[in-house]
PDB file of C-alpha atoms in Angstrom:
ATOM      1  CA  UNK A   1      29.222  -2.843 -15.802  1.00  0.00           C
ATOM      2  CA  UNK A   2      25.315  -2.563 -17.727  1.00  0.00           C
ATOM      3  CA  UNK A   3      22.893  -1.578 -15.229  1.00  0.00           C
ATOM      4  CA  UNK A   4      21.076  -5.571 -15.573  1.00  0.00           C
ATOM      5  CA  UNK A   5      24.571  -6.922 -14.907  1.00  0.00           C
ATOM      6  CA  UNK A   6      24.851  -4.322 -11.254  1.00  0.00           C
ATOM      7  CA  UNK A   7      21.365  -5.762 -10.776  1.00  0.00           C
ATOM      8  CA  UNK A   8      21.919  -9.354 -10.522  1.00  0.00           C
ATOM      9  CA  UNK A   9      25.279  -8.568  -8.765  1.00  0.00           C
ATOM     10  CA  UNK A  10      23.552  -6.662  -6.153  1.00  0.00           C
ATOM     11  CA  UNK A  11      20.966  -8.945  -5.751  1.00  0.00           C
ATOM     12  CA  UNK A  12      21.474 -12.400  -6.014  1.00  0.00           C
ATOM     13  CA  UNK A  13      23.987 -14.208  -2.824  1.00  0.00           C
ATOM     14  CA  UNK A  14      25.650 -17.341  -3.472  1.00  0.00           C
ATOM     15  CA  UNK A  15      24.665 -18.700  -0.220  1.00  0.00           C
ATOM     16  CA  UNK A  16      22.317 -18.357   2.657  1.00  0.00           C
ATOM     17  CA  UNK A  17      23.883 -16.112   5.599  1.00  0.00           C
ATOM     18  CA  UNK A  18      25.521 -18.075   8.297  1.00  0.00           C
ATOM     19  CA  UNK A  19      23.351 -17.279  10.891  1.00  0.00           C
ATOM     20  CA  UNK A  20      19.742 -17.493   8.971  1.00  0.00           C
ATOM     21  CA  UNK A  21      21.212 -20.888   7.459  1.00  0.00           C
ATOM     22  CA  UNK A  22      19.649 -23.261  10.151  1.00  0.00           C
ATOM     23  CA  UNK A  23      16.398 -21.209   8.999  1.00  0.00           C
ATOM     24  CA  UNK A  24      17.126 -21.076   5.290  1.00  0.00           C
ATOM     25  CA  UNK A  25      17.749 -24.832   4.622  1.00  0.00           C
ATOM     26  CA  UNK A  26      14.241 -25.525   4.052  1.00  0.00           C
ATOM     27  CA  UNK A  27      14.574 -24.207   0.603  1.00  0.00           C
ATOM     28  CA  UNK A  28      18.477 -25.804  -0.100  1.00  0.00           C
ATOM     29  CA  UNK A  29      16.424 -28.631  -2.382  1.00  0.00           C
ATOM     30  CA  UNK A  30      14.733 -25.573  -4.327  1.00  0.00           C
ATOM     31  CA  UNK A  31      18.217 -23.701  -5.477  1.00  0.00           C
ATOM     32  CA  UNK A  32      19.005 -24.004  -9.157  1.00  0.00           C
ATOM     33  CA  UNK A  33      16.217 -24.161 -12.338  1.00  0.00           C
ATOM     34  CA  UNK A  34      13.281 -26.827 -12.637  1.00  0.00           C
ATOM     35  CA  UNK A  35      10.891 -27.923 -15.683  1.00  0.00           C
ATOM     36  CA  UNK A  36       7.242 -27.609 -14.818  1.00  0.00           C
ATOM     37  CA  UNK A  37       4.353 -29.889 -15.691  1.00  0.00           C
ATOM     38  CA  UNK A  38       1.603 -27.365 -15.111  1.00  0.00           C
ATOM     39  CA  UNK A  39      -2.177 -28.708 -14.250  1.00  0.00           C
ATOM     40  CA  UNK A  40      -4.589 -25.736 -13.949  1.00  0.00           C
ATOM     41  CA  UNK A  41      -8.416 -27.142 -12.746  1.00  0.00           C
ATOM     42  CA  UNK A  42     -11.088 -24.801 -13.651  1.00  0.00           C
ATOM     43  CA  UNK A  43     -14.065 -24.900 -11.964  1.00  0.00           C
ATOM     44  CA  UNK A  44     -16.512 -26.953 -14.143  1.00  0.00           C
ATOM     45  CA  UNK A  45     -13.840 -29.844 -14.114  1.00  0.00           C
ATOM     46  CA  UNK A  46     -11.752 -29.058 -16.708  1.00  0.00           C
ATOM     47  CA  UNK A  47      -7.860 -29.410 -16.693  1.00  0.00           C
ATOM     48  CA  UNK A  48      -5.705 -27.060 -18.749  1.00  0.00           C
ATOM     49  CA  UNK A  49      -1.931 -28.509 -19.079  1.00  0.00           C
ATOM     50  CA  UNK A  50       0.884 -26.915 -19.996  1.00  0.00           C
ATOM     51  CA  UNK A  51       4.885 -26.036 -19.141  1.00  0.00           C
ATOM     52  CA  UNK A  52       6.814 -23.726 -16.811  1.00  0.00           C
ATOM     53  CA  UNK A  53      10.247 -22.929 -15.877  1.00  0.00           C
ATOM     54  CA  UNK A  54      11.278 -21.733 -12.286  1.00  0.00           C
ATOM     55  CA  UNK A  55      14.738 -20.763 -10.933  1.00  0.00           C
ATOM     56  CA  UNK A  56      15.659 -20.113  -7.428  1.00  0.00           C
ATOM     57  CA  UNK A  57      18.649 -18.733  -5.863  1.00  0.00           C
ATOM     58  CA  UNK A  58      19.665 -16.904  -2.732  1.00  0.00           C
ATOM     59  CA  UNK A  59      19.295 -13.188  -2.847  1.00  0.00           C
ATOM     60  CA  UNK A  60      20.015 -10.057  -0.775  1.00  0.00           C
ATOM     61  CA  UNK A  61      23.190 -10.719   0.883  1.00  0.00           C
ATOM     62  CA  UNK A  62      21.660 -14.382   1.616  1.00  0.00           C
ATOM     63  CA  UNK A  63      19.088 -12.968   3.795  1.00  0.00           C
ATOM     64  CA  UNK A  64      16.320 -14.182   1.328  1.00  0.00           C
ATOM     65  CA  UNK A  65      15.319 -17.011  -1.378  1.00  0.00           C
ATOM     66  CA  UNK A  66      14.220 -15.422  -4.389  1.00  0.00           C
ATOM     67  CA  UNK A  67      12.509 -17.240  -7.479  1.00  0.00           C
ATOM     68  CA  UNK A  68      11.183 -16.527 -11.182  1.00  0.00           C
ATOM     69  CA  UNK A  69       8.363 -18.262 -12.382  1.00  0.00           C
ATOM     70  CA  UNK A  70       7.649 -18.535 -16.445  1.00  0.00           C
ATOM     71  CA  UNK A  71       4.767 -19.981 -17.959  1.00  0.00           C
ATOM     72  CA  UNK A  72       4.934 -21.389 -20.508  1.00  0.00           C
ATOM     73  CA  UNK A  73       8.427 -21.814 -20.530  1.00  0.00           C
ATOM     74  CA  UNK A  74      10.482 -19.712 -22.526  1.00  0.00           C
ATOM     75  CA  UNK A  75      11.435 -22.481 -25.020  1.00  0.00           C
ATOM     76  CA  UNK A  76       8.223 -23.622 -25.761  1.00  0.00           C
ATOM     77  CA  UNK A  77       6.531 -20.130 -27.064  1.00  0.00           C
ATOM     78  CA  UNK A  78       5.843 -19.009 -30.334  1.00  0.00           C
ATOM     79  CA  UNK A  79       5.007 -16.424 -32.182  1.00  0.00           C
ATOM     80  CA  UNK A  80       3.949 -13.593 -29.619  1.00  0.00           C
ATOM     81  CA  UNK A  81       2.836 -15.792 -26.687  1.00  0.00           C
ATOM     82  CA  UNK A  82       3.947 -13.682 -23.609  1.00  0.00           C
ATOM     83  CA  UNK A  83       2.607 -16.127 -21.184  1.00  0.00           C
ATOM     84  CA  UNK A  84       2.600 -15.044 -17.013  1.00  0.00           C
ATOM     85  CA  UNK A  85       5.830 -14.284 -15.634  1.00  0.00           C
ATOM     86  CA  UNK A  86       6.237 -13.964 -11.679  1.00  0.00           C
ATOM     87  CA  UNK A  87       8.400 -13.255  -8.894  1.00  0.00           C
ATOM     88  CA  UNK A  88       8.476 -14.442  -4.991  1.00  0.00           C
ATOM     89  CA  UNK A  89      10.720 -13.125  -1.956  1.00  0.00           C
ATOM     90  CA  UNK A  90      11.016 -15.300   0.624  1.00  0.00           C
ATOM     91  CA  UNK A  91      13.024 -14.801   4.018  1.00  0.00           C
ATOM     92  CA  UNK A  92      12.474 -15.663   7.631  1.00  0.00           C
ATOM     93  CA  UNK A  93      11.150 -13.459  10.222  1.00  0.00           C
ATOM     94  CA  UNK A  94      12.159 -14.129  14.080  1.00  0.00           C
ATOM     95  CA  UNK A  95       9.594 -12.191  15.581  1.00  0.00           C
ATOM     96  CA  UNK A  96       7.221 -14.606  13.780  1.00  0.00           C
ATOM     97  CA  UNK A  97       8.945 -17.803  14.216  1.00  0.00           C
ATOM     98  CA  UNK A  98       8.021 -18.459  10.381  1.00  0.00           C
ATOM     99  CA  UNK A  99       8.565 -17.624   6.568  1.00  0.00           C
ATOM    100  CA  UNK A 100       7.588 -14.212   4.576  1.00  0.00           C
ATOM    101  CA  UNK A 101       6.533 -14.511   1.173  1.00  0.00           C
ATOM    102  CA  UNK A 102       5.376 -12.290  -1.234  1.00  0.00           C
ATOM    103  CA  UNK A 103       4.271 -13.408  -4.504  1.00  0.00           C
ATOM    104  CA  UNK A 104       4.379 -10.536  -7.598  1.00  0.00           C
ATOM    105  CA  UNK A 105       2.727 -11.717 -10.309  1.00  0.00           C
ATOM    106  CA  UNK A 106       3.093  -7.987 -12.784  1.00  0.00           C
ATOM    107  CA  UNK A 107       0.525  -9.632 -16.020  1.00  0.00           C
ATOM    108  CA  UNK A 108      -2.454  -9.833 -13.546  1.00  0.00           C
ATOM    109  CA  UNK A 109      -1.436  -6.830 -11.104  1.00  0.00           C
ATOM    110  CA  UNK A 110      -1.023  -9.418  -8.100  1.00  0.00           C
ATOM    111  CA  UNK A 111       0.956  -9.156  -5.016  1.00  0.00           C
ATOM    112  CA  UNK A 112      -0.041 -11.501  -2.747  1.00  0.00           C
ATOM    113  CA  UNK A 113       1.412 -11.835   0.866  1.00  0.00           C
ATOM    114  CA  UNK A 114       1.792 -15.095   2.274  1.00  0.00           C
ATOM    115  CA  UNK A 115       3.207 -16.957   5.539  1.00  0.00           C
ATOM    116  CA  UNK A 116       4.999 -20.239   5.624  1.00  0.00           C
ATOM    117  CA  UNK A 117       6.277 -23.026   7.711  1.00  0.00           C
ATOM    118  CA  UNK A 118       7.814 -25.904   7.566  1.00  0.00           C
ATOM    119  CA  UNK A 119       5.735 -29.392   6.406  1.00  0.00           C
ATOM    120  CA  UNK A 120       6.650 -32.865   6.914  1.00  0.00           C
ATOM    121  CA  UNK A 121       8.209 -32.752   3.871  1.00  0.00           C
ATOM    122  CA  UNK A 122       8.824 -29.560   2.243  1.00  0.00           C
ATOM    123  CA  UNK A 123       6.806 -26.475   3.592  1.00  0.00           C
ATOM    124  CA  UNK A 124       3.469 -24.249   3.089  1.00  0.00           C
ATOM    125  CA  UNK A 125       2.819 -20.758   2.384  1.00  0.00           C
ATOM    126  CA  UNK A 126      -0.769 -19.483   3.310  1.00  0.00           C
ATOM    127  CA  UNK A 127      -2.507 -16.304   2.469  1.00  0.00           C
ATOM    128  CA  UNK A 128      -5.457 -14.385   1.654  1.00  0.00           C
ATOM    129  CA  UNK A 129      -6.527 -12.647  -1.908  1.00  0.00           C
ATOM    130  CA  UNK A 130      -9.782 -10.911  -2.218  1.00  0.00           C
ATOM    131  CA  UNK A 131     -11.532 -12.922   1.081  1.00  0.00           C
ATOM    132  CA  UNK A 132     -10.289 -16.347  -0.057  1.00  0.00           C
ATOM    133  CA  UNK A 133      -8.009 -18.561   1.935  1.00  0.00           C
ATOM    134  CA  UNK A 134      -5.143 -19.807  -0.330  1.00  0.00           C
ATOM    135  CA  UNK A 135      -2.118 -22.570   0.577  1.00  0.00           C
ATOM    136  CA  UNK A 136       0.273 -22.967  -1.824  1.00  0.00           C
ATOM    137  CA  UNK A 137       2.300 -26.145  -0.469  1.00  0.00           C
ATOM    138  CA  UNK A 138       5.937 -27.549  -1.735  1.00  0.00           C
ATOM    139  CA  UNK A 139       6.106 -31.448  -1.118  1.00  0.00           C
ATOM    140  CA  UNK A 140       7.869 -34.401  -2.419  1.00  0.00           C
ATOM    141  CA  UNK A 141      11.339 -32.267  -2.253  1.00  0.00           C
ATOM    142  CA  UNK A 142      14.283 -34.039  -3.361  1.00  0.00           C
ATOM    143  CA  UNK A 143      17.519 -33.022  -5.411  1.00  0.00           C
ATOM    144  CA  UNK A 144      16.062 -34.098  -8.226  1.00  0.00           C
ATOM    145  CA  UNK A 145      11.726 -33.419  -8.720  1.00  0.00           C
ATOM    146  CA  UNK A 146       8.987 -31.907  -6.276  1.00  0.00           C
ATOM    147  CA  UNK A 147       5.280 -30.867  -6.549  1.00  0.00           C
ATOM    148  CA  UNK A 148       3.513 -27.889  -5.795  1.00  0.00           C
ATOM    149  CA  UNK A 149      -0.297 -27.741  -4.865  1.00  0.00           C
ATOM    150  CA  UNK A 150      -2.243 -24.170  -5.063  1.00  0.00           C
ATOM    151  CA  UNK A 151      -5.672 -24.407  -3.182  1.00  0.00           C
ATOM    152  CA  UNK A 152      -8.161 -21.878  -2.488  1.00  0.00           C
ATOM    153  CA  UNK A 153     -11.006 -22.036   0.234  1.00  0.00           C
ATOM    154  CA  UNK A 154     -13.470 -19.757  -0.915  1.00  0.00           C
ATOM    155  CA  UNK A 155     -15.190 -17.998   2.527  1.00  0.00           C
ATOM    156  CA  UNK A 156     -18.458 -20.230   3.961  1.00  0.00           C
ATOM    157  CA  UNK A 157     -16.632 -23.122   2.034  1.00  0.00           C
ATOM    158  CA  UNK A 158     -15.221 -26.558   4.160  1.00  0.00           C
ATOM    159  CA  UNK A 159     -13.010 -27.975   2.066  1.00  0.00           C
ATOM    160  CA  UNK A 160     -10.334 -26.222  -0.516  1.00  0.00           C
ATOM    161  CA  UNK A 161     -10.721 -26.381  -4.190  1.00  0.00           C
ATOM    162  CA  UNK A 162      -6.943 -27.663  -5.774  1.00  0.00           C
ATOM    163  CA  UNK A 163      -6.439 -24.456  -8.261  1.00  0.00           C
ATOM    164  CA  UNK A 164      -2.824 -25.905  -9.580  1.00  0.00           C
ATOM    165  CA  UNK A 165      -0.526 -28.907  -9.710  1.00  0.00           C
ATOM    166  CA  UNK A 166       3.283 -28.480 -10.781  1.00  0.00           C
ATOM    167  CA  UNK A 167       5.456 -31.559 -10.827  1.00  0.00           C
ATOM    168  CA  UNK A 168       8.706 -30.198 -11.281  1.00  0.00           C
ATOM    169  CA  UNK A 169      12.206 -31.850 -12.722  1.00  0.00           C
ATOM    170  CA  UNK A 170      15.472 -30.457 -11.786  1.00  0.00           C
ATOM    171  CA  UNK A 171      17.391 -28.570 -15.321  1.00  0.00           C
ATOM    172  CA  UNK A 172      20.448 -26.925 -13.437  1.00  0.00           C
ATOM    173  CA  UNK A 173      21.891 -26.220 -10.850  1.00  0.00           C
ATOM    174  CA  UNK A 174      23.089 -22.658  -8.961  1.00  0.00           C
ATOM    175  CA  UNK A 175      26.228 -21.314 -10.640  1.00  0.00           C
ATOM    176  CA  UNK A 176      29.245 -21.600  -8.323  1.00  0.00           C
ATOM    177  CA  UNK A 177      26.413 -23.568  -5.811  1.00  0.00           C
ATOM    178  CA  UNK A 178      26.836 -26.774  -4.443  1.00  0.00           C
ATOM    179  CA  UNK A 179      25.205 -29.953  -6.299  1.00  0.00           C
ATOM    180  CA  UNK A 180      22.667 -31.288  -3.139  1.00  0.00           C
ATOM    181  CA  UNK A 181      23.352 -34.784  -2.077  1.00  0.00           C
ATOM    182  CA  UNK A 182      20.786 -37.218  -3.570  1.00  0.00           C
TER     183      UNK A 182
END
């Protein structure tokens, strides 16, 4: 077996471990690959749009949700466009009574920690970077589309500035996963 093909067997799980599944489920909806509609707001007003790919799947024995994000997608570059590529590890910590996350983003030397819990309907992951306040905030979660939200509080400010919108269509599926109900 090639050393990328130990990798992935090492690290990816078909399914969540039995007993973290009750904690886990929050990200069931997420598992498989998703189109992105990307919306980044700049300061002065303007909106840059372009398109993403993300795929999630369990990882490390099913202890953890783990998650690529491409942008632009893969299928939409040319020439030598290398675009941002990231990574997140998510699992649940009892002694906190909430989510880990650790964003890894390798083209702008990030690694961002953040904490999440549950939403009405999906779940948000909050953090700091540099002395601002971010929330990055999964809604709308069904088997088929959700939307993300990044928003940054900058410190002294009231209200958060909306960094990034994703609206995201389902493209597959886990391999060897279930299909969620719809």
């Amino acid at each position: 077996m090639d050393v990328s093909a130990q990798l992935a067997s090492v690290f990816t799980a078909a399914a969540p471990r039995p007993e973290l599944a009750e904690h886990l489920n929050v990200f069931e909806p997420l598992i498989g690959s998703w189109s992105l509609v990307v919306q980044n707001f700049g300061e002065d007003g303007t909106v840059q749009t372009t398109d993403a790919e993300w795929h999630f799947g369990w990882a490390l024995d099913g202890r953890a949700l783990a998650d690529v994000w491409i942008s632009p997608a893969r299928a939409s570059r040319s020439g030598d466009t290398d675009g941002e590529w990231g990574l997140s590890l998510r699992f649940y910590d009892p002694e906190l009574g909430a989510f880990r996350s650790t964003w890894l983003g390798p083209g702008r030397g990030w690694v961002i920690p953040f904490i999440g819990r549950r939403t009405e309907d999906g779940f948000a992951l909050e953090g700091d970077k540099n002395g601002v306040r971010l929330r990055w905030t999964f809604s709308e979660l069904t088997a088929e589309s959700f939307s993300w939200r990044a928003e940054e509080t900058e410190p002294g400010a009231d209200e958060p500035f909306v960094r990034q919108r994703f609206q995201a269509r389902r493209t597959s599926w886990q391999t060897g996963g279930h299909r969620p109900p719809h």
